[in-house]
Amino acid sequence: MDGYSDLRQATLTWLRQAHDLPQIPQLITDVALAMLPEWENVRTTVVFAAPRDQHRDLYAKSDGDWLPSDRALLGTSGLGDATRLIAQGVKVPEVEVADSFVDYCTAPAPASEDWILLNADFPEGTHIQLGRHTLQTFTPDELRQMGPMPAIHALQPEV
């Protein structure tokens, strides 16, 4: 198998174990999820499918070594949210989530000039061209739709 299909299979296995987790979301934080034995297999397959030299955004230094970042893999990717939804009994399209996670891990790393300003105070509807860049405001719903886990977008509660 190649790195992509191994990562997809590890992610599907991870999502399927979520049915056995406590249904109380406060008990299944990203930190708690990262302690589960099944998570190590996901981390290992990330190393092969998305090497650090190509995806520095997925890694963090820990005890002197560069390791897959639980914050990036569970938090930023939305995989932790999908896992909590499954644990709560929400019907989640697990294959789509696994595919979205593989896409998140293997897509080209973000370029330094790509930014979303989350704490800026611009009027609604702002759309300004700055050379080849655009400064634009988004609604909270539009921001969620831009996230890396489109398969769970409609399943997440409003913020």
Short mmCIF file of N, CA, C and O in Angstrom, two decimals, residues 67-121:
data_model
loop_
_atom_site.label_atom_id
_atom_site.label_comp_id
_atom_site.label_asym_id
_atom_site.label_seq_id
_atom_site.Cartn_x
_atom_site.Cartn_y
_atom_site.Cartn_z
N LEU A 67 7.83 15.78 15.43
CA LEU A 67 6.79 14.76 15.41
C LEU A 67 5.50 15.35 14.86
O LEU A 67 5.28 16.56 14.94
N PRO A 68 4.62 14.49 14.32
CA PRO A 68 3.32 15.01 13.89
C PRO A 68 2.64 15.72 15.06
O PRO A 68 2.64 15.24 16.19
N SER A 69 2.09 16.89 14.78
CA SER A 69 1.47 17.73 15.79
C SER A 69 0.02 17.30 16.03
O SER A 69 -0.80 17.36 15.12
N ASP A 70 -0.28 16.90 17.26
CA ASP A 70 -1.66 16.54 17.59
C ASP A 70 -2.59 17.74 17.41
O ASP A 70 -3.73 17.58 17.00
N ARG A 71 -2.08 18.91 17.69
CA ARG A 71 -2.90 20.12 17.52
C ARG A 71 -3.31 20.31 16.05
O ARG A 71 -4.45 20.60 15.74
N ALA A 72 -2.35 20.11 15.14
CA ALA A 72 -2.66 20.25 13.72
C ALA A 72 -3.53 19.11 13.23
O ALA A 72 -4.49 19.32 12.48
N LEU A 73 -3.21 17.89 13.65
CA LEU A 73 -3.92 16.72 13.12
C LEU A 73 -5.31 16.54 13.70
O LEU A 73 -6.22 16.09 13.00
N LEU A 74 -5.50 16.87 14.96
CA LEU A 74 -6.82 16.72 15.56
C LEU A 74 -7.59 18.04 15.56
O LEU A 74 -8.77 18.07 15.22
N GLY A 75 -6.92 19.13 15.93
CA GLY A 75 -7.60 20.41 16.07
C GLY A 75 -7.81 21.14 14.76
O GLY A 75 -8.94 21.34 14.32
N THR A 76 -6.73 21.51 14.12
CA THR A 76 -6.82 22.32 12.91
C THR A 76 -7.52 21.58 11.78
O THR A 76 -8.30 22.17 11.03
N SER A 77 -7.29 20.30 11.67
CA SER A 77 -7.88 19.53 10.57
C SER A 77 -9.38 19.31 10.73
O SER A 77 -10.08 19.09 9.75
N GLY A 78 -9.86 19.32 11.96
CA GLY A 78 -11.27 19.00 12.22
C GLY A 78 -11.50 17.53 12.56
O GLY A 78 -12.62 17.13 12.86
N LEU A 79 -10.45 16.72 12.54
CA LEU A 79 -10.60 15.29 12.84
C LEU A 79 -11.07 15.08 14.28
O LEU A 79 -11.88 14.19 14.54
N GLY A 80 -10.59 15.90 15.21
CA GLY A 80 -11.05 15.80 16.59
C GLY A 80 -12.54 16.08 16.70
O GLY A 80 -13.27 15.38 17.42
N ASP A 81 -13.02 17.10 15.98
CA ASP A 81 -14.45 17.42 15.98
C ASP A 81 -15.26 16.26 15.42
O ASP A 81 -16.31 15.90 15.96
N ALA A 82 -14.79 15.67 14.33
CA ALA A 82 -15.49 14.54 13.73
C ALA A 82 -15.55 13.37 14.71
O ALA A 82 -16.59 12.70 14.85
N THR A 83 -14.45 13.14 15.42
CA THR A 83 -14.39 12.04 16.39
C THR A 83 -15.40 12.27 17.51
O THR A 83 -16.11 11.35 17.92
N ARG A 84 -15.47 13.51 18.02
CA ARG A 84 -16.44 13.82 19.08
C ARG A 84 -17.88 13.65 18.60
O ARG A 84 -18.73 13.16 19.33
N LEU A 85 -18.15 14.06 17.38
CA LEU A 85 -19.50 13.91 16.84
C LEU A 85 -19.89 12.43 16.77
O LEU A 85 -21.01 12.05 17.13
N ILE A 86 -18.98 11.61 16.30
CA ILE A 86 -19.24 10.17 16.21
C ILE A 86 -19.51 9.61 17.61
O ILE A 86 -20.45 8.84 17.82
N ALA A 87 -18.69 10.01 18.59
CA ALA A 87 -18.86 9.53 19.96
C ALA A 87 -20.22 9.91 20.53
O ALA A 87 -20.80 9.18 21.32
N GLN A 88 -20.74 11.05 20.08
CA GLN A 88 -22.05 11.52 20.55
C GLN A 88 -23.20 10.84 19.81
O GLN A 88 -24.36 11.11 20.09
N GLY A 89 -22.88 9.98 18.86
CA GLY A 89 -23.91 9.27 18.14
C GLY A 89 -24.41 9.95 16.88
O GLY A 89 -25.38 9.50 16.27
N VAL A 90 -23.75 11.04 16.48
CA VAL A 90 -24.13 11.73 15.25
C VAL A 90 -23.68 10.88 14.06
O VAL A 90 -22.59 10.32 14.06
N LYS A 91 -24.56 10.76 13.06
CA LYS A 91 -24.20 10.00 11.86
C LYS A 91 -23.25 10.86 11.02
O LYS A 91 -23.64 11.87 10.45
N VAL A 92 -21.99 10.45 11.00
CA VAL A 92 -20.93 11.19 10.30
C VAL A 92 -20.47 10.35 9.12
O VAL A 92 -20.24 9.15 9.26
N PRO A 93 -20.33 10.95 7.94
CA PRO A 93 -19.82 10.20 6.77
C PRO A 93 -18.34 9.89 6.94
O PRO A 93 -17.48 10.66 6.50
N GLU A 94 -18.04 8.77 7.56
CA GLU A 94 -16.67 8.45 7.95
C GLU A 94 -15.71 8.37 6.76
O GLU A 94 -14.57 8.82 6.86
N VAL A 95 -16.16 7.82 5.65
CA VAL A 95 -15.28 7.72 4.48
C VAL A 95 -14.94 9.12 3.96
O VAL A 95 -13.79 9.41 3.63
N GLU A 96 -15.93 10.01 3.92
CA GLU A 96 -15.68 11.38 3.47
C GLU A 96 -14.74 12.11 4.43
O GLU A 96 -13.87 12.87 4.00
N VAL A 97 -14.92 11.88 5.74
CA VAL A 97 -14.04 12.50 6.72
C VAL A 97 -12.61 11.99 6.54
O VAL A 97 -11.65 12.77 6.53
N ALA A 98 -12.45 10.69 6.36
CA ALA A 98 -11.11 10.12 6.15
C ALA A 98 -10.48 10.70 4.89
O ALA A 98 -9.30 11.08 4.89
N ASP A 99 -11.25 10.81 3.82
CA ASP A 99 -10.72 11.39 2.58
C ASP A 99 -10.34 12.86 2.77
O ASP A 99 -9.31 13.30 2.27
N SER A 100 -11.18 13.60 3.50
CA SER A 100 -10.86 15.01 3.78
C SER A 100 -9.59 15.13 4.60
O SER A 100 -8.77 16.02 4.38
N PHE A 101 -9.41 14.23 5.57
CA PHE A 101 -8.21 14.25 6.40
C PHE A 101 -6.97 13.94 5.57
O PHE A 101 -5.94 14.61 5.72
N VAL A 102 -7.06 12.96 4.69
CA VAL A 102 -5.93 12.65 3.80
C VAL A 102 -5.62 13.86 2.92
O VAL A 102 -4.45 14.23 2.75
N ASP A 103 -6.66 14.49 2.37
CA ASP A 103 -6.45 15.70 1.56
C ASP A 103 -5.77 16.79 2.37
O ASP A 103 -4.86 17.47 1.89
N TYR A 104 -6.22 16.99 3.61
CA TYR A 104 -5.64 18.00 4.49
C TYR A 104 -4.14 17.74 4.72
O TYR A 104 -3.32 18.65 4.64
N CYS A 105 -3.82 16.48 4.97
CA CYS A 105 -2.42 16.13 5.27
C CYS A 105 -1.52 16.15 4.04
O CYS A 105 -0.32 16.40 4.17
N THR A 106 -2.05 15.87 2.89
CA THR A 106 -1.21 15.71 1.71
C THR A 106 -1.29 16.87 0.72
O THR A 106 -0.53 16.90 -0.25
N ALA A 107 -2.19 17.81 0.96
CA ALA A 107 -2.27 18.99 0.08
C ALA A 107 -1.00 19.81 0.24
O ALA A 107 -0.30 19.70 1.25
N PRO A 108 -0.68 20.62 -0.74
CA PRO A 108 0.52 21.47 -0.59
C PRO A 108 0.42 22.30 0.68
O PRO A 108 -0.66 22.78 1.04
N ALA A 109 1.52 22.43 1.37
CA ALA A 109 1.56 23.23 2.60
C ALA A 109 1.15 24.66 2.28
O ALA A 109 1.43 25.15 1.18
N PRO A 110 0.49 25.32 3.20
CA PRO A 110 0.05 26.70 2.93
C PRO A 110 1.24 27.61 2.67
O PRO A 110 2.29 27.47 3.30
N ALA A 111 1.07 28.52 1.74
CA ALA A 111 2.10 29.50 1.43
C ALA A 111 2.05 30.62 2.47
O ALA A 111 0.99 30.93 3.01
N SER A 112 3.17 31.24 2.71
CA SER A 112 3.25 32.25 3.76
C SER A 112 2.40 33.48 3.46
O SER A 112 2.04 34.21 4.36
N GLU A 113 2.04 33.73 2.21
CA GLU A 113 1.24 34.91 1.90
C GLU A 113 -0.26 34.66 1.98
O GLU A 113 -1.04 35.56 1.78
N ASP A 114 -0.69 33.44 2.29
CA ASP A 114 -2.11 33.15 2.43
C ASP A 114 -2.51 33.36 3.88
O ASP A 114 -2.05 32.65 4.77
N TRP A 115 -3.39 34.34 4.14
CA TRP A 115 -3.78 34.67 5.50
C TRP A 115 -5.29 34.86 5.59
O TRP A 115 -5.92 35.36 4.67
N ILE A 116 -5.83 34.49 6.71
CA ILE A 116 -7.21 34.83 7.06
C ILE A 116 -7.13 35.63 8.34
O ILE A 116 -6.64 35.14 9.36
N LEU A 117 -7.56 36.89 8.31
CA LEU A 117 -7.52 37.74 9.49
C LEU A 117 -8.78 37.48 10.32
O LEU A 117 -9.88 37.82 9.91
N LEU A 118 -8.61 36.87 11.47
CA LEU A 118 -9.76 36.51 12.30
C LEU A 118 -10.11 37.58 13.32
O LEU A 118 -11.24 37.64 13.78
N ASN A 119 -9.16 38.42 13.69
CA ASN A 119 -9.41 39.41 14.73
C ASN A 119 -9.40 40.84 14.20
O ASN A 119 -9.25 41.78 14.96
N ALA A 120 -9.52 41.00 12.92
CA ALA A 120 -9.54 42.34 12.34
C ALA A 120 -10.96 42.91 12.43
O ALA A 120 -11.93 42.17 12.52
N ASP A 121 -11.06 44.22 12.39
CA ASP A 121 -12.37 44.87 12.49
C ASP A 121 -12.65 45.60 11.18
O ASP A 121 -12.34 46.77 11.03
#
